[in-house]
Amino acid sequence: MEKLQLHNTHIPLFALLLFLIHFSSLQFLSLAYTPPTKYFINCGSASNVNANLRNFVGDSNSSDLISASVSRSGKGSTVKDSNESSGASPLALYQTARIFRHNSLYEFNIEDYGTYFVRFHFFAFSSLTTQTDLSTALFDVWTYGFNFTPKSYSNSAIIEEFLLTINPGKFKVYFVPRGSSFAFINAIEVFLAPPDLISDEAPLIHVSPAALINNNYTGVLSKSLQSIYRINVGGTELTPDDDKLWRTWVPDDGYINNPGAARNSTLDYRPNYRENNQNINEFTAPNQVYKTAKEMNINSSAQSTQFNPFNITWSFIVSKSASHLVRVHFCDIISPSMATLKFNLYIYGNFGLKIDSYYVAVPFYFDFVVDSDESGLMNISIGPRNDSDKPKTAYLNGLEIKEILNNSGPVPIVIAPKNNHVFLVVGSVIGGLVLICILVVVLFLVFKSRKPNSGVNSNWSPVVLVFGGGSSHSRGTRNGSLESNLNLGLKMPFAEIQFVTNNFNNKSLIGKGGFGIVYSGTFRDGRKVAVKRSEPGSNQGLPEFHTEIMVLSKIRHRNLVQLIGYCDDRSEMILVYEFMENGTLREHLYASDKPPSSWKQRLEICIGAARGLQYLHKGSAGGTIHRDVKSTNILLNENLVAKVADFGLSKTGPLDETHVSTVVKGTFGYLDPEYFKSQQLTEKSDVYSFGVVLLEVLCARPPIDPVLQREQVNLAEWAMICKKKGLLEEIVDPSVKDQIDPSSLRKFIETAEKCLQDCGADRPNMADVLWDLEYALQLQQNAMRREPHEDSTTNSSVAFVMPNVQRFPSISMSFARDDTPMLMDDGSHVKASEVFSQMRIDDAR
C-alpha cells in the first residue's frame, strides 16, 4: 500500500502522526451512495431538459416546483436565446434564462444533513425578441455560506461550483443586481455529495517564512469551498458525461512550466480500487484520471543542468489572501510490476513530501490546506529522490484546488411588494396546507383595556390568536432568567406580536438578517414598527438577543434605532423597533434600485451616524462599543435621518483608558486589524469600521469586492494606495463626483484616513470625527451658496485656504454629563451650528 513519508529537510517528523490520524479516519467503507435526482433546475423555462445524464426541471411550470405569483421584483422574467442552433450553445439548457431586476431568491427544501454540491450555470446569449443582452448583467449571488460575482462572460457556458455543508431546512440562493443592472441564471444544481468525499481535517502547510506542517487544519466541512482547478494530468478533457458527479476535468498542458520535462503515460485496464485503504471509489475521481499520468521524461534533454534538480512543475494563479484545499491524485501506472517507487512532492518549492508507491494501478491521494504566499501563484512539483535504489522518476495523475471561502455575512434583503410574493420557491410543498387553513379556528379573545406597560402602546388591547394547545413558556424559564437589569417594562406578550404582524403574514416580510426574519407591523394607533423574529425555538443568537435588549433599553438618542419592545414567550426571541422607511445606507449607495443619494445627503447621514456612535461611546451609561459598524447597520427614516442599529455584538462598560479582551467578532472588510491581531477591543475599533463606511459612502462600492483586481479587492487598502498616489478622486462615485466641493472632499478624505490608521492610538475619537464631518458639510454648503459665476471647481481646488480658526470641542461631549440625552441631542445640534457661525466660515475664501 502507498505510504507517506516526510522529507527530513523540510518538515518536522511529528507531522507523520498527523497524516496517519487523517487517513485512519477514512478506513471505513462509505455508506451506499446513489447519484441524486434533485435538485437540477432549468431556469426560465417550462420544459425539462436532459443534459449529461441529469434531468433539469423547468422552473416555470412543474409539479415539483411552487411558482409564486409572477412579479418582476421577485419572480423575474424569462428570456430565450434567439439562435437556438448556435454552435456556442449546443445544449437546450443554455437556451433559456431567468432575469431578475430586483433582489430575488430561489429556495430549496433540504431534507438530509451533509456536504452538497451547488453549481450555477451562466451563458450570456442575446435575445432579439426581448432586446436583452445577458453579457451586460452585473450582479452578485449570495447564500448563507458564500457570495460571489459571476466571472466575465464569454462565448461558452460558465459553471461556478461550490461545496458546503447544509443543515435540513430551507436553503436560499439570492440574486442581487448591482445598481440599475440585472441578474440572470440559466441553471442551478443542488445535490448531496458522497459522505466521504471531503474530510473535515487536513495537514496545514504554512508557506512563509518556510514551508512546514505544524498542525492540522480542522473544520474544513464548516467552510464553503469553491472549485478553482480540476486537472486531469496527462489526459484529455473529461466532461460531465465522464464523471459520476458530473464534474469537468481539464488537461494539464496549459499549466505545466516545462512540457519537455514530462511525457504522458496511460493504463489499459481499470484501476484496482479495492487494494487501497482510503475508501477511494469512482466518485473520488473518474477512472480516466487514474488511467493517465505525467511522468518524468527521462530520455529528454530536460535533465540538463539548467533543470537540476530535474522536477516537473505546474503553476496556478490563486487568491493571495485565501487558503486552499489541495488534493493530489496518484496511481502508479508507469511501473511494470510492484516496484515501491519513491519520489518527492513539492508545494511552493519548499514543502517536501516523500511519496512511496508500493502497488501498481492502485489509486491514492493526499489532501493539504495551503496558505497562499504573496505571489498569487501556487507551484506544485514532483521530482526523483536521490536516496532511492528504484528508478529515479516521478508521476502525477490528477490535481484539484479549492479556495476556502470566508462567510458571506448577512444575506440580502428581499422585499415583498404589496399583493405580490417575491420568492421563486423550489422544493416540496407542505402537504394539506389548504386543508389546515380551513380547519384552523381563529378565536379572538378581546379583553378590556389594561394599564399599559412602559414602551407598549397605550391603545392596545391584548388579542390572543389561538393556533394550538399548550401554555406560554418564557424563554427565561427554559434557558435561565434574563439579566435582572433588563427593562421588563418593554416586554410584550406573544399574542400582541401576532396581532401587530397579522400572525407573521408573508406579505409583511421585509427582509432577513443574521438574527432572523424581519416583518413590518402596525400598532392600533397607526404607528409602524419593524419586528425581528429569530427561528422559533432556536437558542442560536440568545446572547445577542439579551445584549440588544440590555443596550437599547438603557439608551435613547435621535441617531440610535429605538427599541419599542421585545418578546421571550413561547420560546420566541422577538425584537420590536421603530420602523425605518428608507432602509439601509448601503441601499442608497449601490446594490439597489434606489437612486443614489446626493453628496450633501451623504454627509448629513454620516454626521447622524457619528453622533449616534459618539453617544454610545461617551454618553451612554458606562460606555458602549458597537463592534459591528457597517453601512447595513446604519438605517434611514422617512426624512433620511441616520440611526445606528443592531447592537447584538455590543460590549458595555467603562471605556476610558481600558480595553476589553474578547473573541473577535464583526464583519469582514470593516474589522479593525489591530483588534483582529490583539483581540483587545476599544472604542477605536468602531472608529476604524466607521472609516470604512466613509470610504463606502465616497466610492459607492463594497468594502470587499473579490471580482476586482487583487490590489483593489479591499476598499480601505485600495483607497489609501490611491491617496498616496494622488489618485483618490478617480475612485469617487461618479454620480456625486461633480457635486463635491474640493475643500469638502479633502476634509472628508482626511477624516477617513485618520480613522483608518493601523494603530488605534493614532485614530481620532468619535467626537473628533463628528467635528470634522460637520466641518466638511459647512465647506460644502459654503460652496453651494456662492454666486453662480464663482465656480468652486476651478477656484477652490487651488486657491481655497482653510480658515485659521480655533477648534472648538464637540458639543456632543456634553452627553456624558446629562441623563437625558434625547433632549441634549437636539440642543447639541443647534450649538454645533453656533460654533460654525462663530467661525464666520461663509467669509472664508
PDB file of C-alpha atoms in Angstrom, residues 176-375:
ATOM      1  CA  VAL A 176     -28.682  40.702  -6.208  1.00  0.00           C
ATOM      2  CA  PRO A 177     -28.415  43.114  -9.171  1.00  0.00           C
ATOM      3  CA  ARG A 178     -25.921  45.939  -8.859  1.00  0.00           C
ATOM      4  CA  GLY A 179     -27.293  49.411  -9.320  1.00  0.00           C
ATOM      5  CA  SER A 180     -29.677  49.570 -12.271  1.00  0.00           C
ATOM      6  CA  SER A 181     -28.365  46.363 -13.813  1.00  0.00           C
ATOM      7  CA  PHE A 182     -29.954  42.906 -13.614  1.00  0.00           C
ATOM      8  CA  ALA A 183     -29.114  39.320 -12.669  1.00  0.00           C
ATOM      9  CA  PHE A 184     -29.658  36.138 -14.634  1.00  0.00           C
ATOM     10  CA  ILE A 185     -29.240  32.375 -14.290  1.00  0.00           C
ATOM     11  CA  ASN A 186     -29.575  29.527 -16.805  1.00  0.00           C
ATOM     12  CA  ALA A 187     -29.473  26.502 -14.491  1.00  0.00           C
ATOM     13  CA  ILE A 188     -28.835  25.518 -10.873  1.00  0.00           C
ATOM     14  CA  GLU A 189     -27.747  22.252  -9.270  1.00  0.00           C
ATOM     15  CA  VAL A 190     -28.031  21.467  -5.563  1.00  0.00           C
ATOM     16  CA  PHE A 191     -27.377  17.835  -4.631  1.00  0.00           C
ATOM     17  CA  LEU A 192     -25.892  15.767  -1.822  1.00  0.00           C
ATOM     18  CA  ALA A 193     -22.264  14.668  -2.265  1.00  0.00           C
ATOM     19  CA  PRO A 194     -20.924  11.261  -1.173  1.00  0.00           C
ATOM     20  CA  PRO A 195     -20.442  11.289   2.625  1.00  0.00           C
ATOM     21  CA  ASP A 196     -16.677  10.664   2.487  1.00  0.00           C
ATOM     22  CA  LEU A 197     -15.802  12.881  -0.450  1.00  0.00           C
ATOM     23  CA  ILE A 198     -14.174  15.580   1.719  1.00  0.00           C
ATOM     24  CA  SER A 199     -12.555  15.069   5.124  1.00  0.00           C
ATOM     25  CA  ASP A 200     -13.010  17.606   7.913  1.00  0.00           C
ATOM     26  CA  GLU A 201      -9.250  17.667   8.644  1.00  0.00           C
ATOM     27  CA  ALA A 202      -6.153  18.121   6.526  1.00  0.00           C
ATOM     28  CA  PRO A 203      -2.489  18.964   7.249  1.00  0.00           C
ATOM     29  CA  LEU A 204      -1.964  22.736   7.228  1.00  0.00           C
ATOM     30  CA  ILE A 205       1.019  23.975   5.208  1.00  0.00           C
ATOM     31  CA  HIS A 206       2.406  27.399   6.101  1.00  0.00           C
ATOM     32  CA  VAL A 207       4.197  28.781   3.070  1.00  0.00           C
ATOM     33  CA  SER A 208       6.031  31.664   4.712  1.00  0.00           C
ATOM     34  CA  PRO A 209       8.669  32.087   6.029  1.00  0.00           C
ATOM     35  CA  ALA A 210       9.444  28.424   5.397  1.00  0.00           C
ATOM     36  CA  ALA A 211       7.017  25.783   4.252  1.00  0.00           C
ATOM     37  CA  LEU A 212       6.204  23.368   7.034  1.00  0.00           C
ATOM     38  CA  ILE A 213       3.405  21.465   8.691  1.00  0.00           C
ATOM     39  CA  ASN A 214       2.946  22.158  12.376  1.00  0.00           C
ATOM     40  CA  ASN A 215      -0.677  21.152  12.923  1.00  0.00           C
ATOM     41  CA  ASN A 216      -3.879  20.072  11.252  1.00  0.00           C
ATOM     42  CA  TYR A 217      -6.475  22.379   9.745  1.00  0.00           C
ATOM     43  CA  THR A 218      -9.720  21.353  11.435  1.00  0.00           C
ATOM     44  CA  GLY A 219     -13.179  22.389  10.277  1.00  0.00           C
ATOM     45  CA  VAL A 220     -12.894  22.052   6.511  1.00  0.00           C
ATOM     46  CA  LEU A 221     -16.531  20.974   6.296  1.00  0.00           C
ATOM     47  CA  SER A 222     -17.648  24.068   8.208  1.00  0.00           C
ATOM     48  CA  LYS A 223     -16.333  26.232   5.357  1.00  0.00           C
ATOM     49  CA  SER A 224     -17.561  26.803   1.832  1.00  0.00           C
ATOM     50  CA  LEU A 225     -15.217  25.524  -0.868  1.00  0.00           C
ATOM     51  CA  GLN A 226     -15.100  26.967  -4.378  1.00  0.00           C
ATOM     52  CA  SER A 227     -13.662  24.717  -7.060  1.00  0.00           C
ATOM     53  CA  ILE A 228     -10.880  26.628  -8.813  1.00  0.00           C
ATOM     54  CA  TYR A 229      -8.951  23.915 -10.701  1.00  0.00           C
ATOM     55  CA  ARG A 230      -9.685  20.272 -11.510  1.00  0.00           C
ATOM     56  CA  ILE A 231      -6.857  18.834 -13.643  1.00  0.00           C
ATOM     57  CA  ASN A 232      -6.627  15.502 -15.476  1.00  0.00           C
ATOM     58  CA  VAL A 233      -2.828  15.249 -15.582  1.00  0.00           C
ATOM     59  CA  GLY A 234      -1.527  13.526 -18.698  1.00  0.00           C
ATOM     60  CA  GLY A 235      -5.012  13.035 -20.112  1.00  0.00           C
ATOM     61  CA  THR A 236      -7.685  14.700 -22.192  1.00  0.00           C
ATOM     62  CA  GLU A 237     -10.646  16.800 -21.101  1.00  0.00           C
ATOM     63  CA  LEU A 238     -13.301  14.876 -19.177  1.00  0.00           C
ATOM     64  CA  THR A 239     -16.863  16.176 -19.471  1.00  0.00           C
ATOM     65  CA  PRO A 240     -19.741  15.680 -17.005  1.00  0.00           C
ATOM     66  CA  ASP A 241     -20.695  12.589 -19.019  1.00  0.00           C
ATOM     67  CA  ASP A 242     -17.390  11.007 -17.933  1.00  0.00           C
ATOM     68  CA  ASP A 243     -17.774  11.768 -14.206  1.00  0.00           C
ATOM     69  CA  LYS A 244     -20.305  10.175 -11.847  1.00  0.00           C
ATOM     70  CA  LEU A 245     -20.642  13.531 -10.051  1.00  0.00           C
ATOM     71  CA  TRP A 246     -20.865  15.481 -13.344  1.00  0.00           C
ATOM     72  CA  ARG A 247     -17.566  17.311 -12.898  1.00  0.00           C
ATOM     73  CA  THR A 248     -15.324  18.650 -15.637  1.00  0.00           C
ATOM     74  CA  TRP A 249     -11.585  17.844 -15.679  1.00  0.00           C
ATOM     75  CA  VAL A 250      -9.273  19.774 -17.990  1.00  0.00           C
ATOM     76  CA  PRO A 251      -5.850  18.738 -19.394  1.00  0.00           C
ATOM     77  CA  ASP A 252      -2.728  19.948 -17.617  1.00  0.00           C
ATOM     78  CA  ASP A 253      -0.898  21.153 -20.736  1.00  0.00           C
ATOM     79  CA  GLY A 254      -1.735  24.809 -20.104  1.00  0.00           C
ATOM     80  CA  TYR A 255      -0.333  24.755 -16.564  1.00  0.00           C
ATOM     81  CA  ILE A 256       2.949  22.822 -16.886  1.00  0.00           C
ATOM     82  CA  ASN A 257       6.049  25.028 -16.840  1.00  0.00           C
ATOM     83  CA  ASN A 258       8.350  22.892 -18.987  1.00  0.00           C
ATOM     84  CA  PRO A 259       6.399  20.496 -21.212  1.00  0.00           C
ATOM     85  CA  GLY A 260       9.619  18.893 -22.448  1.00  0.00           C
ATOM     86  CA  ALA A 261      10.395  17.631 -18.952  1.00  0.00           C
ATOM     87  CA  ALA A 262       7.366  15.314 -18.912  1.00  0.00           C
ATOM     88  CA  ARG A 263       5.623  12.728 -21.045  1.00  0.00           C
ATOM     89  CA  ASN A 264       2.165  11.170 -20.934  1.00  0.00           C
ATOM     90  CA  SER A 265       1.510   7.638 -19.720  1.00  0.00           C
ATOM     91  CA  THR A 266      -1.681   5.570 -19.945  1.00  0.00           C
ATOM     92  CA  LEU A 267      -3.145   2.440 -18.368  1.00  0.00           C
ATOM     93  CA  ASP A 268      -5.124  -0.041 -20.472  1.00  0.00           C
ATOM     94  CA  TYR A 269      -7.254  -1.546 -17.698  1.00  0.00           C
ATOM     95  CA  ARG A 270      -9.420  -0.390 -14.784  1.00  0.00           C
ATOM     96  CA  PRO A 271      -7.565   0.789 -11.625  1.00  0.00           C
ATOM     97  CA  ASN A 272      -7.680  -1.511  -8.611  1.00  0.00           C
ATOM     98  CA  TYR A 273      -9.779   0.423  -6.074  1.00  0.00           C
ATOM     99  CA  ARG A 274     -10.081  -2.457  -3.608  1.00  0.00           C
ATOM    100  CA  GLU A 275      -6.406  -2.526  -2.651  1.00  0.00           C
ATOM    101  CA  ASN A 276      -6.286   0.978  -1.145  1.00  0.00           C
ATOM    102  CA  ASN A 277      -7.226   1.832   2.432  1.00  0.00           C
ATOM    103  CA  GLN A 278      -8.666   5.294   1.725  1.00  0.00           C
ATOM    104  CA  ASN A 279     -12.127   4.165   0.604  1.00  0.00           C
ATOM    105  CA  ILE A 280     -11.436   5.579  -2.848  1.00  0.00           C
ATOM    106  CA  ASN A 281     -14.017   4.811  -5.498  1.00  0.00           C
ATOM    107  CA  GLU A 282     -15.203   6.185  -8.820  1.00  0.00           C
ATOM    108  CA  PHE A 283     -16.905   9.102  -7.054  1.00  0.00           C
ATOM    109  CA  THR A 284     -13.493  10.280  -5.797  1.00  0.00           C
ATOM    110  CA  ALA A 285     -12.301  10.739  -9.382  1.00  0.00           C
ATOM    111  CA  PRO A 286     -13.221   9.071 -12.692  1.00  0.00           C
ATOM    112  CA  ASN A 287     -11.307   6.013 -13.897  1.00  0.00           C
ATOM    113  CA  GLN A 288      -9.787   8.104 -16.679  1.00  0.00           C
ATOM    114  CA  VAL A 289      -7.981  10.322 -14.147  1.00  0.00           C
ATOM    115  CA  TYR A 290      -6.157   7.354 -12.639  1.00  0.00           C
ATOM    116  CA  LYS A 291      -5.545   5.744 -16.055  1.00  0.00           C
ATOM    117  CA  THR A 292      -3.452   8.699 -17.296  1.00  0.00           C
ATOM    118  CA  ALA A 293      -0.424  10.449 -15.804  1.00  0.00           C
ATOM    119  CA  LYS A 294       2.513  12.720 -16.472  1.00  0.00           C
ATOM    120  CA  GLU A 295       5.875  11.101 -15.704  1.00  0.00           C
ATOM    121  CA  MET A 296       9.425  12.361 -15.950  1.00  0.00           C
ATOM    122  CA  ASN A 297      10.756  12.365 -19.485  1.00  0.00           C
ATOM    123  CA  ILE A 298      13.951  10.516 -18.581  1.00  0.00           C
ATOM    124  CA  ASN A 299      15.335  10.490 -22.120  1.00  0.00           C
ATOM    125  CA  SER A 300      14.709  14.179 -22.642  1.00  0.00           C
ATOM    126  CA  SER A 301      17.392  16.836 -22.657  1.00  0.00           C
ATOM    127  CA  ALA A 302      15.385  18.350 -19.830  1.00  0.00           C
ATOM    128  CA  GLN A 303      17.836  16.665 -17.463  1.00  0.00           C
ATOM    129  CA  SER A 304      20.463  19.207 -18.341  1.00  0.00           C
ATOM    130  CA  THR A 305      21.966  21.228 -15.522  1.00  0.00           C
ATOM    131  CA  GLN A 306      19.583  24.134 -16.018  1.00  0.00           C
ATOM    132  CA  PHE A 307      16.792  21.831 -14.867  1.00  0.00           C
ATOM    133  CA  ASN A 308      18.773  20.356 -11.984  1.00  0.00           C
ATOM    134  CA  PRO A 309      17.197  19.132  -9.826  1.00  0.00           C
ATOM    135  CA  PHE A 310      15.015  17.649 -12.546  1.00  0.00           C
ATOM    136  CA  ASN A 311      11.449  18.357 -11.443  1.00  0.00           C
ATOM    137  CA  ILE A 312       8.110  18.682 -13.247  1.00  0.00           C
ATOM    138  CA  THR A 313       6.281  21.820 -12.118  1.00  0.00           C
ATOM    139  CA  TRP A 314       2.724  23.066 -12.607  1.00  0.00           C
ATOM    140  CA  SER A 315       1.751  26.673 -11.779  1.00  0.00           C
ATOM    141  CA  PHE A 316      -1.713  28.003 -10.874  1.00  0.00           C
ATOM    142  CA  ILE A 317      -2.984  31.516 -10.236  1.00  0.00           C
ATOM    143  CA  VAL A 318      -4.704  31.653  -6.826  1.00  0.00           C
ATOM    144  CA  SER A 319      -6.021  34.304  -4.445  1.00  0.00           C
ATOM    145  CA  LYS A 320      -3.302  35.881  -2.331  1.00  0.00           C
ATOM    146  CA  SER A 321      -5.415  36.312   0.770  1.00  0.00           C
ATOM    147  CA  ALA A 322      -7.046  32.883   0.884  1.00  0.00           C
ATOM    148  CA  SER A 323      -6.239  29.351   1.966  1.00  0.00           C
ATOM    149  CA  HIS A 324      -6.801  26.497  -0.464  1.00  0.00           C
ATOM    150  CA  LEU A 325      -7.655  22.830  -0.134  1.00  0.00           C
ATOM    151  CA  VAL A 326      -5.265  20.954  -2.458  1.00  0.00           C
ATOM    152  CA  ARG A 327      -5.809  17.302  -3.416  1.00  0.00           C
ATOM    153  CA  VAL A 328      -3.125  15.425  -5.380  1.00  0.00           C
ATOM    154  CA  HIS A 329      -4.129  12.124  -7.027  1.00  0.00           C
ATOM    155  CA  PHE A 330      -1.661   9.278  -7.601  1.00  0.00           C
ATOM    156  CA  CYS A 331      -1.877   5.864  -9.277  1.00  0.00           C
ATOM    157  CA  ASP A 332       1.306   4.076 -10.339  1.00  0.00           C
ATOM    158  CA  ILE A 333       0.725   3.205 -13.978  1.00  0.00           C
ATOM    159  CA  ILE A 334       4.375   3.571 -15.028  1.00  0.00           C
ATOM    160  CA  SER A 335       5.973   0.648 -13.153  1.00  0.00           C
ATOM    161  CA  PRO A 336       5.870  -2.726 -14.952  1.00  0.00           C
ATOM    162  CA  SER A 337       5.479  -4.543 -11.619  1.00  0.00           C
ATOM    163  CA  MET A 338       5.473  -3.864  -7.881  1.00  0.00           C
ATOM    164  CA  ALA A 339       8.477  -1.593  -7.574  1.00  0.00           C
ATOM    165  CA  THR A 340       7.978   0.525  -4.450  1.00  0.00           C
ATOM    166  CA  LEU A 341       8.543   3.649  -6.487  1.00  0.00           C
ATOM    167  CA  LYS A 342       9.776   6.570  -4.363  1.00  0.00           C
ATOM    168  CA  PHE A 343       9.779  10.268  -5.288  1.00  0.00           C
ATOM    169  CA  ASN A 344       9.162  13.744  -3.866  1.00  0.00           C
ATOM    170  CA  LEU A 345       6.148  16.062  -3.982  1.00  0.00           C
ATOM    171  CA  TYR A 346       6.795  19.800  -3.533  1.00  0.00           C
ATOM    172  CA  ILE A 347       4.381  22.678  -2.904  1.00  0.00           C
ATOM    173  CA  TYR A 348       5.801  26.154  -3.491  1.00  0.00           C
ATOM    174  CA  GLY A 349       9.164  24.502  -3.973  1.00  0.00           C
ATOM    175  CA  ASN A 350       9.731  24.404  -0.204  1.00  0.00           C
ATOM    176  CA  PHE A 351       7.365  21.902   1.296  1.00  0.00           C
ATOM    177  CA  GLY A 352       8.702  18.404   0.578  1.00  0.00           C
ATOM    178  CA  LEU A 353       6.832  15.122   0.923  1.00  0.00           C
ATOM    179  CA  LYS A 354       8.196  11.638   0.220  1.00  0.00           C
ATOM    180  CA  ILE A 355       5.790   9.515  -1.798  1.00  0.00           C
ATOM    181  CA  ASP A 356       6.204   5.731  -1.537  1.00  0.00           C
ATOM    182  CA  SER A 357       4.116   3.871  -4.095  1.00  0.00           C
ATOM    183  CA  TYR A 358       4.053   0.150  -3.235  1.00  0.00           C
ATOM    184  CA  TYR A 359       1.411  -1.159  -5.639  1.00  0.00           C
ATOM    185  CA  VAL A 360       0.752  -0.828  -9.339  1.00  0.00           C
ATOM    186  CA  ALA A 361      -2.552   0.665 -10.564  1.00  0.00           C
ATOM    187  CA  VAL A 362      -3.881   1.367  -7.058  1.00  0.00           C
ATOM    188  CA  PRO A 363      -5.271   4.919  -6.647  1.00  0.00           C
ATOM    189  CA  PHE A 364      -4.491   7.068  -3.621  1.00  0.00           C
ATOM    190  CA  TYR A 365      -4.499  10.797  -2.823  1.00  0.00           C
ATOM    191  CA  PHE A 366      -3.300  13.350  -0.284  1.00  0.00           C
ATOM    192  CA  ASP A 367      -5.143  16.473   0.943  1.00  0.00           C
ATOM    193  CA  PHE A 368      -3.478  19.649   2.226  1.00  0.00           C
ATOM    194  CA  VAL A 369      -4.716  23.073   3.302  1.00  0.00           C
ATOM    195  CA  VAL A 370      -2.187  25.525   1.851  1.00  0.00           C
ATOM    196  CA  ASP A 371      -1.789  29.187   2.790  1.00  0.00           C
ATOM    197  CA  SER A 372      -1.166  31.459  -0.185  1.00  0.00           C
ATOM    198  CA  ASP A 373       2.040  33.407  -0.468  1.00  0.00           C
ATOM    199  CA  GLU A 374       2.261  36.981  -1.751  1.00  0.00           C
ATOM    200  CA  SER A 375       2.924  35.989  -5.353  1.00  0.00           C
TER     201      SER A 375
END
